[in-house]
C-alpha positions as semicolon CSV with decimal commas, in nm:
position;residue;x (nm);y (nm);z (nm)
1;M;0,554;-0,952;-2,936
2;D;0,883;-1,115;-2,842
3;S;0,800;-1,417;-2,623
4;S;1,109;-1,344;-2,417
5;C;0,955;-1,006;-2,321
6;P;0,619;-1,081;-2,157
7;L;0,346;-0,823;-2,179
8;V;0,290;-0,618;-1,863
9;S;-0,061;-0,481;-1,810
10;I;-0,049;-0,159;-1,608
11;I;-0,373;-0,081;-1,429
12;I;-0,442;0,282;-1,336
13;P;-0,770;0,376;-1,164
14;T;-0,840;0,749;-1,178
15;Y;-1,092;1,016;-1,093
16;E;-1,051;1,391;-1,150
17;R;-0,670;1,372;-1,161
18;V;-0,592;1,460;-1,519
19;C;-0,259;1,635;-1,450
20;E;-0,132;1,360;-1,221
21;L;-0,254;1,094;-1,466
22;E;-0,059;1,256;-1,750
23;R;0,256;1,247;-1,536
24;A;0,199;0,880;-1,450
25;I;0,151;0,778;-1,815
26;N;0,453;0,979;-1,927
27;S;0,663;0,781;-1,679
28;I;0,540;0,462;-1,847
29;I;0,612;0,583;-2,200
30;C;0,971;0,656;-2,088
31;Q;1,026;0,301;-1,962
32;T;1,329;0,110;-2,088
33;Y;1,099;-0,195;-2,110
34;D;0,835;-0,138;-2,377
35;E;0,623;-0,454;-2,384
36;W;0,331;-0,305;-2,193
37;E;-0,029;-0,196;-2,215
38;V;-0,190;0,072;-2,000
39;I;-0,546;0,019;-1,880
40;V;-0,693;0,340;-1,740
41;I;-1,019;0,289;-1,552
42;D;-1,190;0,624;-1,509
43;N;-1,471;0,677;-1,258
44;H;-1,639;0,917;-1,504
45;S;-1,417;1,221;-1,452
46;S;-1,516;1,560;-1,591
47;D;-1,168;1,715;-1,596
48;G;-1,050;1,630;-1,946
49;T;-0,922;1,278;-1,880
50;D;-1,061;1,154;-2,215
51;E;-0,882;1,430;-2,406
52;I;-0,547;1,361;-2,240
53;I;-0,569;0,991;-2,324
54;S;-0,652;1,069;-2,688
55;L;-0,360;1,313;-2,713
56;F;-0,113;1,035;-2,632
57;N;-0,230;0,868;-2,954
58;D;-0,087;0,533;-2,847
59;P;-0,291;0,213;-2,907
60;R;-0,124;0,056;-2,602
61;I;-0,309;0,305;-2,380
62;K;-0,672;0,204;-2,331
63;L;-0,945;0,393;-2,148
64;Y;-1,246;0,237;-1,979
65;K;-1,527;0,403;-1,785
66;I;-1,702;0,250;-1,485
67;H;-1,892;0,369;-1,180
68;N;-1,696;0,213;-0,893
69;M;-1,914;0,364;-0,618
70;G;-1,604;0,470;-0,425
71;V;-1,454;0,120;-0,426
72;I;-1,121;0,152;-0,608
73;A;-1,075;-0,226;-0,593
74;A;-1,370;-0,254;-0,834
75;S;-1,174;-0,049;-1,088
76;R;-0,862;-0,258;-1,039
77;N;-1,059;-0,583;-1,074
78;F;-1,215;-0,455;-1,395
79;G;-0,865;-0,379;-1,520
80;I;-0,748;-0,730;-1,434
81;K;-1,047;-0,876;-1,618
82;V;-0,977;-0,692;-1,946
83;S;-0,597;-0,721;-1,925
84;S;-0,389;-0,932;-2,161
85;G;-0,052;-0,938;-1,985
86;K;0,130;-1,217;-1,811
87;Y;0,209;-0,968;-1,536
88;I;-0,007;-0,703;-1,372
89;A;0,145;-0,377;-1,250
90;F;-0,057;-0,146;-1,029
91;L;-0,003;0,230;-1,050
92;D;-0,210;0,493;-0,871
93;S;-0,283;0,788;-1,096
94;D;-0,093;1,034;-0,875
95;D;0,224;0,822;-0,849
96;W;0,492;0,765;-1,113
97;W;0,793;0,546;-1,190
98;K;1,161;0,567;-1,273
99;K;1,240;0,465;-1,628
100;N;1,389;0,124;-1,533
101;K;1,105;0,016;-1,303
102;L;0,948;-0,235;-1,543
103;E;1,280;-0,368;-1,670
104;E;1,397;-0,448;-1,317
105;S;1,060;-0,589;-1,211
106;V;1,029;-0,822;-1,512
107;K;1,387;-0,940;-1,459
108;Y;1,309;-1,063;-1,108
109;L;0,972;-1,208;-1,207
110;G;1,162;-1,405;-1,467
111;H;1,358;-1,566;-1,184
112;G;1,039;-1,732;-1,062
113;Y;0,891;-1,482;-0,819
114;D;0,516;-1,423;-0,807
115;V;0,519;-1,073;-0,655
116;V;0,792;-0,810;-0,680
117;Y;0,795;-0,464;-0,524
118;H;1,037;-0,185;-0,436
119;D;1,094;0,133;-0,240
120;M;0,945;0,463;-0,360
121;F;1,049;0,819;-0,284
122;L;0,796;1,031;-0,093
123;V;0,703;1,352;-0,275
124;K;0,518;1,643;-0,112
125;K;0,528;1,912;-0,383
126;D;0,565;1,942;-0,759
127;S;0,880;2,153;-0,733
128;Q;1,059;1,902;-0,509
129;K;1,409;1,822;-0,636
130;L;1,568;1,652;-0,337
131;F;1,430;1,314;-0,232
132;L;1,545;1,194;0,108
133;R;1,250;0,998;0,244
134;K;1,106;0,680;0,103
135;T;0,827;0,433;0,171
136;R;0,879;0,177;0,443
137;S;0,911;-0,153;0,264
138;R;1,119;-0,449;0,374
139;D;1,237;-0,791;0,264
140;L;0,970;-1,044;0,353
141;I;1,070;-1,365;0,529
142;A;0,895;-1,697;0,472
143;P;0,633;-1,781;0,569
144;V;0,541;-1,453;0,404
145;F;0,183;-1,463;0,529
146;Q;0,304;-1,468;0,889
147;D;0,550;-1,186;0,820
148;L;0,281;-0,967;0,661
149;I;0,017;-1,021;0,925
150;S;0,263;-0,998;1,215
151;N;0,459;-0,695;1,098
152;G;0,222;-0,510;0,865
153;N;0,207;-0,427;0,497
154;A;0,550;-0,401;0,331
155;I;0,429;-0,341;-0,025
156;N;0,327;-0,007;-0,169
157;N;0,054;-0,064;-0,425
158;S;0,224;0,146;-0,696
159;S;0,543;-0,054;-0,661
160;A;0,392;-0,399;-0,708
161;V;0,406;-0,619;-1,017
162;I;0,240;-0,959;-0,983
163;R;0,173;-1,262;-1,197
164;R;-0,175;-1,234;-1,339
165;D;-0,252;-1,600;-1,264
166;A;-0,182;-1,538;-0,894
167;L;-0,446;-1,264;-0,890
168;I;-0,688;-1,494;-1,071
169;K;-0,630;-1,767;-0,810
170;I;-0,736;-1,533;-0,528
171;N;-1,034;-1,402;-0,731
172;G;-0,889;-1,051;-0,748
173;L;-0,895;-0,783;-0,482
174;T;-1,164;-0,765;-0,218
175;E;-1,442;-0,514;-0,283
176;E;-1,575;-0,531;0,072
177;E;-1,655;-0,180;0,193
178;E;-1,505;-0,241;0,537
179;L;-1,165;-0,310;0,378
180;I;-1,148;0,004;0,163
181;A;-0,792;0,140;0,192
182;A;-0,666;-0,206;0,294
183;E;-0,768;-0,404;-0,014
184;D;-0,411;-0,417;-0,141
185;Y;-0,278;-0,544;0,195
186;D;-0,556;-0,803;0,205
187;G;-0,459;-0,904;-0,149
188;W;-0,095;-0,960;-0,053
189;L;-0,208;-1,164;0,249
190;R;-0,424;-1,388;0,031
191;V;-0,148;-1,433;-0,229
192;A;0,092;-1,517;0,057
193;K;-0,140;-1,802;0,156
194;I;-0,063;-1,971;-0,177
195;S;0,295;-1,854;-0,241
196;D;0,606;-1,741;-0,056
197;K;0,766;-1,612;-0,377
198;F;0,780;-1,243;-0,290
199;K;1,084;-1,032;-0,376
200;K;1,186;-0,678;-0,287
201;V;1,369;-0,539;-0,590
202;P;1,681;-0,340;-0,492
203;G;1,675;0,035;-0,532
204;V;1,412;0,309;-0,535
205;L;1,213;0,279;-0,857
206;G;0,921;0,517;-0,817
207;Y;0,765;0,823;-0,657
208;Y;0,475;0,823;-0,411
209;W;0,273;1,145;-0,408
210;L;0,190;1,297;-0,069
211;G;0,097;1,639;-0,202
212;G;-0,277;1,591;-0,171
213;G;-0,548;1,326;-0,165
214;N;-0,361;1,098;0,076
215;T;-0,499;1,220;0,407
216;S;-0,468;1,001;0,713
217;N;-0,785;0,910;0,900
218;P;-0,704;0,748;1,237
219;A;-1,066;0,654;1,311
220;R;-1,094;0,475;0,976
221;T;-0,758;0,308;1,042
222;I;-0,896;0,153;1,361
223;K;-1,211;0,032;1,181
224;T;-1,002;-0,118;0,902
225;I;-0,775;-0,301;1,147
226;E;-1,078;-0,436;1,330
227;A;-1,218;-0,558;0,996
228;L;-0,890;-0,735;0,917
229;E;-0,898;-0,893;1,263
230;R;-1,243;-1,036;1,181
231;V;-1,138;-1,163;0,838
232;Y;-0,821;-1,330;0,970
233;A;-0,950;-1,416;1,316
234;D;-0,832;-1,779;1,312
235;D;-0,483;-1,690;1,187
236;I;-0,452;-1,407;1,440
237;L;-0,560;-1,631;1,726
238;I;-0,280;-1,877;1,644
239;L;-0,019;-1,603;1,608
240;K;-0,119;-1,432;1,932
241;S;-0,107;-1,762;2,117
242;N;0,252;-1,799;1,996
243;N;0,341;-1,438;2,084
244;C;0,397;-1,365;1,714
245;L;0,155;-1,076;1,664
246;Y;0,176;-0,722;1,796
247;Y;0,128;-0,511;1,485
248;Y;-0,250;-0,461;1,485
249;D;-0,262;-0,348;1,847
250;Y;0,035;-0,121;1,782
251;V;-0,143;0,044;1,486
252;K;-0,454;0,098;1,695
253;A;-0,240;0,249;1,971
254;R;-0,082;0,489;1,721
255;A;-0,424;0,585;1,581
256;C;-0,562;0,652;1,930
257;Y;-0,254;0,857;2,014
258;S;-0,293;1,074;1,703
259;M;-0,656;1,144;1,800
260;G;-0,555;1,243;2,153
261;N;-0,715;0,932;2,299
262;Y;-0,427;0,854;2,534
263;L;-0,624;0,608;2,745
264;G;-0,702;0,404;2,433
265;A;-0,341;0,430;2,318
266;R;-0,220;0,308;2,657
267;K;-0,466;0,019;2,650
268;Y;-0,346;-0,109;2,312
269;I;0,023;-0,051;2,378
270;N;-0,008;-0,248;2,702
271;I;-0,160;-0,538;2,506
272;C;0,130;-0,554;2,263
273;W;0,405;-0,447;2,505
274;P;0,509;-0,806;2,592
275;Q;0,580;-0,866;2,223
276;K;0,917;-0,782;2,072
277;N;0,995;-0,503;1,827
278;I;0,768;-0,232;1,968
279;P;0,924;0,085;1,820
280;F;1,119;0,258;2,096
281;L;1,022;0,614;2,004
282;F;0,651;0,546;2,028
283;S;0,680;0,357;2,356
284;F;0,888;0,647;2,490
285;K;0,612;0,890;2,391
286;M;0,362;0,676;2,580
287;K;0,582;0,685;2,889
288;L;0,593;1,066;2,865
289;I;0,214;1,072;2,844
290;D;0,191;0,850;3,151
291;A;0,432;1,079;3,337
292;A;0,241;1,391;3,230
293;S;-0,088;1,233;3,334
294;F;0,056;1,142;3,674
295;L;0,188;1,497;3,727
296;M;-0,146;1,648;3,623
297;I;-0,335;1,427;3,867
298;R;-0,093;1,519;4,146
299;L;-0,126;1,890;4,063
300;M;-0,506;1,874;4,063
301;K;-0,499;1,693;4,396
302;L;-0,268;1,957;4,547
303;L;-0,487;2,238;4,418
304;G;-0,792;2,061;4,551
305;D;-0,630;2,030;4,893
């Protein structure tokens, strides 16, 4: 291997997604940067995953089997453990990359960054040809930890490439059950405690699949946010005392709103209202709910009279 082209270990957890997995691996084979290895960690699928991997007939593509008990972070940590690369790239089995994704990512990592990431197009169906919407990432401002915890996750897991030694320093991703679905965000927070070297790579370099298997669960969202609040209680206390944190209450307000719990939504939005940057559209929706509630109460009172 050319020492000027560091090996990138690409970790792909999968379960019963053989067609999507084939698409993901094909996007890697087409990369303009070819110093990579693929580590597929299969949760004992029965859909022909083994056969697809063997058909690629590429020694750089390696398949491992584990029982992760529903904790995807366990699969990713296993992949980190058996990896050989200087850099670790995460790719969900239903997402895929543009052909220059690794080339651009390695270029910026070579400039001294520890974590690089990028925008991804949102895809809802296989036949989609026009891509107008993309993931909501942003440039992170130092101190990166404060930015991430104050304003929320800016890094899509399938866009991230990170120095392996940074992941080793934080002992990998959390496997705590209460942080399932937030283990990547927690990982970025813990890396940000030891480094501010995060870089958003220009351009849209991948595709994020929304066509199935990515269902939103507002109740779980609230539980996850509450778990993060427990894990980072001391940091959150400091940020709230300095009026630097509104994001978690805002997310809980949105989750309550989507469940029709308007009283809960109002409670959380009132907590974070004094903070800056509350999205106007959502606050406007809450005002409409308040107005509708007021009119309903008035109507009920008139009918009662």
